[in-house]
XYZ file of C-alpha atoms in Angstrom:
297
model
C 0.041 -0.009 -0.035
C 1.334 3.425 -0.908
C 0.718 5.832 1.819
C 0.311 9.500 0.741
C -2.096 11.554 2.960
C -2.135 14.369 0.453
C -3.158 12.221 -2.489
C -6.789 13.135 -3.273
C -6.663 12.050 -6.999
C -9.921 10.223 -7.823
C -9.761 6.913 -9.787
C -12.993 5.521 -11.178
C -13.383 1.762 -12.027
C -16.260 0.831 -14.444
C -17.307 -2.862 -14.292
C -18.578 -5.208 -16.951
C -22.226 -5.894 -17.583
C -22.956 -5.904 -21.340
C -25.939 -3.780 -22.383
C -26.381 -2.611 -18.753
C -23.255 -0.524 -19.183
C -25.588 2.522 -19.989
C -25.749 2.950 -16.217
C -22.029 3.908 -16.256
C -22.974 7.041 -18.369
C -25.324 8.221 -15.527
C -22.456 7.781 -13.099
C -20.258 10.085 -15.240
C -23.062 12.672 -15.507
C -23.207 12.842 -11.600
C -19.461 13.681 -11.514
C -19.854 16.280 -14.201
C -22.689 18.048 -12.461
C -20.696 18.275 -9.207
C -17.668 19.423 -11.273
C -15.503 16.643 -9.594
C -12.561 15.723 -11.758
C -11.787 12.067 -12.371
C -8.049 11.876 -12.504
C -7.802 8.316 -13.940
C -10.313 5.743 -15.112
C -10.337 1.912 -15.774
C -12.783 -0.325 -17.442
C -13.577 -3.937 -18.101
C -15.793 -5.165 -20.934
C -18.575 -2.585 -21.568
C -16.846 -0.526 -18.807
C -13.846 -0.315 -21.067
C -15.894 0.995 -23.883
C -17.609 3.749 -21.798
C -14.321 4.614 -20.013
C -12.618 5.004 -23.367
C -15.145 7.533 -24.660
C -14.844 9.560 -21.400
C -11.110 9.407 -21.317
C -10.966 10.801 -24.884
C -12.924 13.791 -23.845
C -16.562 12.861 -24.615
C -19.033 14.261 -22.002
C -21.721 12.084 -20.627
C -24.496 13.376 -22.789
C -22.426 12.595 -25.826
C -21.582 9.145 -24.694
C -25.326 8.489 -24.158
C -25.670 8.491 -27.966
C -23.946 5.083 -28.046
C -26.577 3.684 -25.763
C -28.677 2.291 -28.608
C -25.472 0.693 -29.986
C -25.163 -1.321 -26.816
C -27.568 -3.852 -28.404
C -26.263 -7.316 -29.023
C -28.078 -7.567 -32.333
C -26.309 -4.511 -33.587
C -22.706 -5.626 -32.728
C -22.900 -9.236 -33.739
C -21.029 -10.150 -36.833
C -21.238 -13.834 -37.555
C -17.953 -15.389 -38.451
C -16.552 -18.779 -39.445
C -13.445 -18.141 -37.377
C -12.424 -20.646 -34.588
C -13.025 -19.698 -30.985
C -16.393 -17.979 -31.202
C -19.569 -17.401 -33.126
C -19.141 -13.642 -33.655
C -16.282 -11.212 -34.350
C -15.784 -7.875 -32.594
C -15.360 -5.975 -35.835
C -18.543 -3.900 -35.318
C -17.204 -2.618 -31.974
C -13.886 -1.758 -33.641
C -15.549 0.146 -36.419
C -17.699 2.133 -33.956
C -14.614 3.189 -31.990
C -12.824 4.154 -35.168
C -15.868 6.207 -36.316
C -16.320 8.081 -33.062
C -12.769 8.375 -31.654
C -10.514 7.484 -34.525
C -7.734 4.951 -34.786
C -6.013 6.211 -31.654
C -3.671 5.081 -28.947
C -4.613 4.489 -25.316
C -1.653 6.749 -24.129
C -3.124 9.677 -26.021
C -6.256 9.781 -23.836
C -6.950 13.123 -22.098
C -7.639 11.176 -18.858
C -5.275 8.280 -18.038
C -6.943 5.100 -19.079
C -6.585 1.377 -18.267
C -8.435 -1.381 -20.096
C -8.442 -4.942 -18.667
C -8.555 -8.214 -20.605
C -7.781 -11.887 -19.719
C -5.178 -14.077 -21.273
C -7.158 -17.259 -22.014
C -4.048 -19.408 -21.978
C -2.451 -18.291 -18.655
C -5.648 -17.054 -16.919
C -3.817 -13.792 -16.012
C -5.067 -10.239 -16.312
C -3.563 -8.048 -18.957
C -3.862 -4.274 -18.352
C -3.589 -2.079 -21.392
C -2.100 1.357 -20.663
C -0.639 1.772 -24.149
C -1.365 0.603 -27.633
C -4.301 0.519 -30.086
C -7.509 1.583 -28.300
C -9.933 -0.356 -30.446
C -7.904 -3.494 -30.202
C -7.765 -3.345 -26.355
C -11.532 -2.635 -26.018
C -12.336 -5.473 -28.418
C -10.216 -7.844 -26.288
C -11.834 -6.679 -23.086
C -15.354 -7.149 -24.514
C -14.676 -10.556 -26.143
C -17.011 -12.811 -24.056
C -15.640 -16.382 -24.325
C -17.702 -18.722 -26.530
C -19.647 -15.765 -27.905
C -16.957 -13.479 -29.464
C -13.791 -14.692 -31.186
C -10.789 -14.019 -28.862
C -8.605 -11.092 -29.884
C -4.863 -11.852 -30.475
C -2.511 -9.053 -29.362
C 1.251 -9.535 -29.484
C 0.853 -13.330 -29.643
C -1.480 -13.429 -26.566
C -4.995 -14.782 -26.929
C -7.267 -12.391 -25.040
C -10.946 -12.507 -23.922
C -13.285 -10.603 -21.526
C -11.382 -8.995 -18.627
C -14.339 -9.830 -16.287
C -13.062 -13.337 -15.827
C -10.277 -12.056 -13.545
C -11.490 -8.613 -12.377
C -14.953 -7.532 -13.444
C -14.594 -4.183 -11.636
C -10.984 -3.128 -12.308
C -9.799 -1.557 -9.111
C -6.229 -2.915 -9.056
C -4.879 -0.736 -11.937
C -5.973 2.461 -10.349
C -3.494 2.660 -7.469
C -0.697 2.070 -9.921
C -2.108 4.989 -11.890
C -1.751 7.310 -8.866
C -5.314 7.215 -7.500
C -5.637 8.131 -3.838
C -9.471 7.674 -3.630
C -10.966 4.744 -5.643
C -14.636 4.686 -6.657
C -15.923 1.366 -7.965
C -19.152 0.866 -10.005
C -20.497 -2.626 -9.890
C -23.251 -3.378 -12.434
C -23.830 -6.938 -11.037
C -24.983 -6.438 -7.482
C -27.797 -8.938 -7.407
C -29.520 -10.719 -4.536
C -30.847 -13.485 -6.702
C -30.204 -14.842 -10.133
C -32.929 -15.442 -12.765
C -34.651 -18.757 -12.510
C -33.132 -20.936 -15.341
C -35.450 -22.111 -18.107
C -32.858 -24.079 -20.096
C -29.289 -25.368 -20.051
C -27.946 -22.036 -21.417
C -29.505 -20.235 -18.407
C -27.909 -22.659 -15.955
C -24.534 -22.158 -17.463
C -24.966 -18.320 -17.554
C -25.965 -18.243 -13.897
C -23.040 -20.468 -12.890
C -20.534 -18.219 -14.647
C -22.120 -15.106 -13.148
C -22.090 -16.563 -9.639
C -18.401 -17.371 -9.981
C -17.503 -13.880 -11.259
C -19.672 -12.073 -8.700
C -18.140 -14.081 -5.834
C -14.703 -12.988 -6.917
C -15.901 -9.399 -7.436
C -17.282 -9.067 -3.920
C -13.834 -9.705 -2.480
C -12.095 -7.395 -4.916
C -14.531 -4.548 -4.068
C -13.175 -4.352 -0.550
C -10.164 -2.651 -1.866
C -12.126 0.297 -3.135
C -12.826 3.397 -0.962
C -16.385 3.997 -2.299
C -18.472 1.233 -3.930
C -21.709 1.951 -5.854
C -23.461 -1.369 -6.129
C -26.254 -1.443 -8.757
C -28.955 -4.098 -8.855
C -29.831 -4.144 -12.533
C -31.264 -7.549 -12.582
C -34.537 -6.449 -14.225
C -32.619 -5.183 -17.285
C -31.343 -7.161 -20.202
C -27.766 -8.142 -20.875
C -28.365 -7.925 -24.614
C -30.715 -5.041 -25.447
C -32.006 -2.086 -23.439
C -32.791 0.231 -26.369
C -36.280 0.835 -25.130
C -35.191 1.976 -21.584
C -31.895 3.895 -22.257
C -32.974 6.955 -20.175
C -34.257 4.746 -17.281
C -31.070 2.741 -17.193
C -29.041 5.987 -17.412
C -30.775 7.139 -14.209
C -30.021 3.805 -12.483
C -26.465 4.919 -12.451
C -26.990 8.683 -11.995
C -29.167 8.640 -8.833
C -27.046 6.255 -6.752
C -23.787 8.095 -7.678
C -25.431 11.413 -6.918
C -26.377 10.207 -3.478
C -22.755 9.054 -2.758
C -21.084 12.075 -4.361
C -20.841 13.750 -0.960
C -18.691 10.888 0.240
C -16.231 11.570 -2.539
C -16.003 15.200 -1.337
C -15.723 14.054 2.279
C -12.960 11.690 1.411
C -11.042 14.479 -0.259
C -11.329 16.674 2.859
C -10.343 13.996 5.460
C -7.898 12.039 3.379
C -5.033 12.628 5.790
C -6.977 10.947 8.615
C -7.897 7.916 6.443
C -4.323 7.409 5.464
C -3.017 7.642 9.021
C -5.511 4.914 9.994
C -4.404 2.692 7.125
C -0.761 3.384 8.050
C -1.334 2.191 11.621
C -3.082 -0.962 10.448
C -0.358 -1.799 7.946
C 2.565 -1.030 10.156
C 1.481 -2.853 13.317
C 3.777 -5.833 13.541
C 1.304 -8.106 15.309
C -2.453 -8.208 15.598
C -3.981 -8.425 19.058
C -5.349 -11.924 18.662
C -1.863 -13.032 17.524
C -0.283 -11.560 20.642
C -2.835 -13.341 22.865
C -2.222 -16.611 21.066
C 1.546 -16.209 21.603
C 1.076 -15.651 25.342
C -1.038 -18.809 25.531
C 1.544 -20.898 23.708
C 4.235 -19.600 26.082
C 2.160 -20.455 29.111
C 1.496 -24.017 27.888
C 5.214 -24.516 27.155
C 6.166 -23.358 30.645
C 3.705 -25.753 32.248
C 4.938 -28.588 30.158
C 8.607 -27.892 31.184
C 7.730 -27.801 34.764
């Protein structure tokens, strides 16, 4: 842990969630209204797409225009390639059309995009390189989209390892990390067929991992979007947009509070991390010494 009590740089992590990613745009709108600067941003899957538009200077209202594009039927290009049913070509073309054939390191706001190496199971964080290529890799859902090969590595959806990409933000200099989780559900849909069973099983595994990772964030905005579709929310774009806007608006005061009392927070973290022994461990040591003394006597 890097201890810097004067670091109030805000890092925003946008999680995966397919067509539910429209809610991320509402989150960005809440930051804009309060004129709170986001110093660095990271994204996984659809979060990578929204983060990219924001990092390259698009305001929330402008990004909302891609809401209708977050429709599975519009981005599916059937392919005969091995490894998936569809290519990510439509996503690539959309990024080229809106942002150009650009490099990640040229973003106005420092940007990190997360994918998964399907051979090693390790996370790959893009901080440099071709933007469209990285986003396509991050959005390549295994079995659905053909994996994206980058520098000899076969890459798929970053959500397999870290669905809400908190870990890259500290390395990017963030002192306050805000995490947006689109998959905070209490129950999963009742399965009607084998596909639903498999889908629920994958989501349960990812969400279990995500809950542990979210503990590393300073502020978490958990969104229960279970009533929305993973594939097409074209008829409820504004409603889904507000699902992100209102919860972030309610928590925005916490971001401001963290900025004001950051030095106190970091002192507490420092005490926890620098203490050589935890109290229960000290008590355990005393008990062990007492037992040893009785045994010797």
